[in-house]
Short mmCIF file of C-alpha atoms in Angstrom, two decimals:
data_model
loop_
_atom_site.label_atom_id
_atom_site.label_comp_id
_atom_site.label_asym_id
_atom_site.label_seq_id
_atom_site.Cartn_x
_atom_site.Cartn_y
_atom_site.Cartn_z
CA MET A 275 8.53 26.15 -4.28
CA GLN A 276 7.32 22.65 -5.04
CA LYS A 277 9.38 22.32 -8.36
CA LEU A 278 12.43 23.41 -6.79
CA LEU A 279 12.18 20.89 -4.35
CA LEU A 280 11.29 18.50 -6.64
CA GLY A 281 14.41 19.99 -8.97
CA ILE A 282 16.23 19.49 -5.39
CA ASP A 283 15.59 15.95 -5.38
CA ALA A 284 16.27 15.04 -9.32
CA VAL A 285 19.79 16.54 -8.66
CA SER A 286 20.57 14.05 -5.17
CA THR A 287 19.42 11.42 -7.82
CA PHE A 288 20.56 11.99 -10.60
CA ILE A 289 24.18 12.07 -8.22
CA GLY A 290 23.54 9.37 -6.39
CA LYS A 291 22.17 7.24 -9.13
CA ALA A 292 25.72 8.16 -10.91
CA ALA A 293 27.79 6.70 -8.21
CA ALA A 294 26.07 3.62 -7.91
CA TRP A 295 27.67 2.36 -10.87
CA ALA A 296 30.46 2.37 -9.08
CA VAL A 297 29.24 -1.38 -7.87
CA VAL A 298 29.25 -2.17 -11.03
CA GLY A 299 33.63 -1.85 -11.52
CA LEU A 300 34.18 -2.39 -7.84
CA THR A 301 32.36 -5.78 -8.36
CA ALA A 302 34.86 -6.36 -11.54
CA LEU A 303 37.83 -5.08 -10.00
CA ILE A 304 37.51 -7.73 -6.99
CA CYS A 305 36.67 -11.04 -9.21
CA TRP A 306 39.55 -9.70 -12.10
CA GLU A 307 41.99 -9.74 -8.84
CA VAL A 308 40.62 -12.72 -7.27
CA PHE A 309 41.25 -14.75 -10.52
CA SER A 310 45.08 -12.63 -11.43
CA ARG A 311 45.69 -13.37 -7.62
CA TYR A 312 44.59 -17.74 -6.70
CA ALA A 313 44.33 -18.69 -10.90
CA LEU A 314 47.70 -16.48 -12.20
CA ASN A 315 49.27 -16.14 -8.72
CA ASN A 316 49.99 -12.66 -9.42
CA PRO A 317 48.08 -10.42 -7.32
CA HIS A 318 48.46 -6.21 -7.66
CA ALA A 319 49.26 -4.16 -4.43
CA TRP A 320 46.86 -1.68 -5.45
CA VAL A 321 43.42 -3.12 -6.01
CA LEU A 322 42.64 -2.90 -2.64
CA ASP A 323 43.15 0.95 -2.14
CA ALA A 324 41.53 1.19 -5.87
CA GLN A 325 38.21 -0.98 -3.99
CA ILE A 326 37.91 1.48 -0.57
CA MET A 327 38.61 4.66 -2.54
CA LEU A 328 35.25 2.70 -5.46
CA TYR A 329 33.03 1.56 -1.82
CA GLY A 330 33.42 5.02 -0.38
CA THR A 331 33.07 7.32 -3.02
CA MET A 332 29.76 4.75 -3.38
CA PHE A 333 28.77 5.67 0.02
CA MET A 334 28.97 9.25 -0.11
CA LEU A 335 27.59 10.67 -2.65
CA ALA A 336 24.25 8.24 -1.85
CA GLY A 337 23.77 10.17 1.13
CA ALA A 338 21.05 12.62 -0.55
CA TYR A 339 19.85 10.82 -2.30
CA THR A 340 18.99 8.84 0.55
CA LEU A 341 17.55 11.99 2.15
CA ALA A 342 15.53 12.06 -1.10
CA LYS A 343 14.18 9.92 -1.12
CA ASN A 344 13.20 9.57 2.59
CA GLY A 345 15.33 6.64 3.20
CA HIS A 346 17.58 6.68 6.03
CA VAL A 347 17.18 4.65 9.08
CA ARG A 348 14.83 5.93 11.98
CA GLY A 349 15.69 5.46 15.57
CA ASP A 350 12.36 7.16 17.42
CA VAL A 351 10.13 3.94 17.39
CA LEU A 352 6.97 6.32 17.75
CA TYR A 353 7.94 8.40 15.06
CA GLY A 354 5.34 6.71 12.80
CA PHE A 355 2.50 7.75 15.04
CA PHE A 356 3.16 11.22 15.22
CA SER A 357 0.48 13.57 13.00
CA PRO A 358 2.37 15.51 10.26
CA ARG A 359 2.84 18.85 12.18
CA VAL A 360 4.41 17.27 14.81
CA GLN A 361 6.91 14.84 12.56
CA ALA A 362 8.01 17.86 11.06
CA GLY A 363 7.99 20.51 14.21
CA LEU A 364 10.72 17.27 15.55
CA ASP A 365 12.72 17.22 12.03
CA LEU A 366 12.72 20.69 12.15
CA LEU A 367 14.37 21.04 15.24
CA LEU A 368 16.95 17.72 14.33
CA TYR A 369 17.85 19.21 11.69
CA VAL A 370 18.96 22.36 12.88
CA LEU A 371 21.22 21.18 16.48
CA PHE A 372 22.76 18.37 14.48
CA PHE A 373 22.54 17.66 10.93
CA LEU A 374 23.30 21.20 9.67
CA PRO A 375 26.26 21.56 11.76
CA GLY A 376 27.57 18.29 11.02
CA VAL A 377 27.02 19.30 7.51
CA LEU A 378 28.53 22.30 7.15
CA ALA A 379 31.44 20.56 9.97
CA MET A 380 32.31 17.88 7.09
CA THR A 381 32.20 19.74 3.86
CA TRP A 382 34.12 22.43 4.83
CA ALA A 383 37.18 20.44 6.46
CA GLY A 384 36.62 17.94 3.62
CA TRP A 385 37.03 21.42 1.29
CA THR A 386 40.55 22.26 3.36
CA TYR A 387 41.04 17.97 4.09
CA ALA A 388 40.64 17.74 -0.11
CA GLN A 389 43.45 20.47 -0.76
CA GLU A 390 45.84 19.69 1.48
CA SER A 391 45.55 16.18 -0.32
CA LEU A 392 46.27 18.37 -3.76
CA ALA A 393 48.87 19.96 -2.59
CA ILE A 394 51.30 17.69 -1.88
CA ARG A 395 49.90 15.18 -4.38
CA GLU A 396 48.92 12.94 -2.01
CA GLN A 397 49.33 8.77 -2.68
CA THR A 398 48.51 5.17 -1.08
CA PHE A 399 50.55 3.68 0.59
CA SER A 400 51.17 1.03 -1.14
CA ALA A 401 53.57 -0.66 -2.85
CA THR A 402 51.93 0.42 -6.11
CA PRO A 403 50.42 3.72 -5.11
CA LEU A 404 47.14 5.15 -6.32
CA PRO A 405 46.91 9.52 -6.59
CA LEU A 406 44.18 9.79 -3.53
CA TYR A 407 43.71 13.62 -3.93
CA PRO A 408 40.78 12.72 -6.56
CA PHE A 409 38.85 10.64 -4.17
CA LYS A 410 39.58 13.23 -1.45
CA PHE A 411 37.75 15.56 -3.12
CA VAL A 412 34.70 13.41 -2.82
CA ILE A 413 34.47 14.80 1.06
CA PRO A 414 33.38 18.15 0.13
CA LEU A 415 30.92 16.77 -3.12
CA ALA A 416 28.91 14.36 -1.19
CA GLY A 417 29.09 16.94 1.49
CA ALA A 418 27.62 19.87 -0.49
CA VAL A 419 25.21 17.58 -1.96
CA LEU A 420 23.79 16.84 1.82
CA LEU A 421 23.81 19.72 2.81
CA LEU A 422 21.65 21.13 -0.21
CA GLN A 423 19.30 18.05 0.15
CA GLY A 424 19.08 18.88 3.71
CA LEU A 425 17.76 22.52 3.63
CA ALA A 426 14.86 21.22 1.20
CA GLU A 427 14.03 18.67 3.39
CA ILE A 428 13.69 21.83 6.23
CA ALA A 429 11.56 23.55 3.92
CA ARG A 430 9.22 20.70 3.93
CA CYS A 431 9.19 21.02 7.11
CA VAL A 432 8.19 24.50 7.88
CA ILE A 433 5.95 23.39 4.14
CA CYS A 434 4.49 20.75 6.24
CA LEU A 435 4.37 22.68 9.59
CA ARG A 436 1.54 25.73 7.83
CA GLN A 437 0.10 23.36 5.60
CA GLY A 438 -0.70 19.92 7.72
CA ALA A 439 0.28 17.31 5.20
CA TRP A 440 4.13 16.72 3.96
CA PRO A 441 4.71 17.80 0.13
CA ARG A 442 5.27 15.06 -2.66
CA ARG A 443 8.05 14.19 -3.32
CA GLY A 444 9.65 12.90 -6.55
CA GLU A 445 8.98 8.93 -7.38
CA ASP A 446 11.61 7.22 -7.96
CA VAL A 447 12.47 2.65 -8.12
CA GLU A 448 10.79 1.11 -5.12
CA GLU A 449 9.44 -2.03 -4.21
CA VAL A 450 6.73 -4.00 -5.57
CA ASP A 451 3.24 -2.87 -3.39
CA VAL A 452 0.59 -6.43 -4.44
CA GLU A 453 -2.05 -4.57 -3.44
CA LYS A 454 -1.44 -1.47 -5.89
CA LEU A 455 -0.73 -3.69 -8.03
CA LYS A 456 -3.68 -5.45 -8.65
CA GLU A 457 -5.75 -2.46 -8.87
CA MET A 458 -3.92 -1.03 -11.45
CA VAL A 459 -4.59 -4.73 -13.43
CA HIS A 460 -7.97 -4.66 -11.66
CA VAL A 461 -7.65 -7.64 -9.73
CA ASN A 462 -9.47 -9.13 -7.08
CA ASP A 463 -8.89 -11.40 -4.75
CA SER A 464 -11.25 -13.57 -5.72
CA ASP A 465 -9.61 -13.84 -9.02
CA LEU A 466 -6.60 -15.41 -7.79
CA GLN A 467 -8.05 -18.64 -6.34
CA VAL A 468 -7.87 -21.97 -7.64
CA PRO A 469 -10.54 -23.86 -8.30
CA ALA A 470 -10.40 -26.66 -6.66
CA PRO A 471 -10.64 -29.95 -8.18
CA ALA A 472 -14.26 -31.38 -9.51
CA SER A 473 -13.29 -34.81 -7.88
CA ALA A 474 -12.58 -32.70 -4.62
CA ALA A 475 -15.67 -31.10 -4.48
CA GLN A 476 -17.51 -34.01 -4.79
CA GLY A 477 -15.92 -35.83 -1.59
CA GLY A 478 -13.51 -37.74 -3.37
CA LYS A 479 -16.28 -40.10 -5.80
CA PRO A 480 -15.78 -40.95 -8.81
#
């Protein structure tokens, strides 16, 4: 079971990191359009639509990745003080009552929405229209991946309720923990203290 959960985490992580590359294209597109608009006096009507689609793709496909890393914001300030079993019980209840119905509805409606867009070859409403239906298929894709990751989180809740501890997650790039870094390089706080100058130690006397 643990290998399966970590495998689902890996899929969500891969898709999230792949979608993150959209920020490179988004940044390049914005810089090029600013230069073209103000330096060359040649704006492009389709650039704004492309920016919105790139940002939307990156944002939506990052949902499962964030859930895999337990990075979504929690509104309950008391949650961190509860025992793992109480946390798992609350999470399981909220997943069943809110997460599953919402994500299932988004995935189902998104698939219908995308098919209808494809059927009419929907385009953006601008002077230079772009095909919109490929972007619409991001909605059910993001919903399906988020649903898969949500099922993995529900399984983690059940495991925690049985064992009394959360199963481990896959490791990823995180903020630097200074204390862990000190342990890794075998450095103590005393090693980092700067010795006082000899003149200061002698009270400033020559």
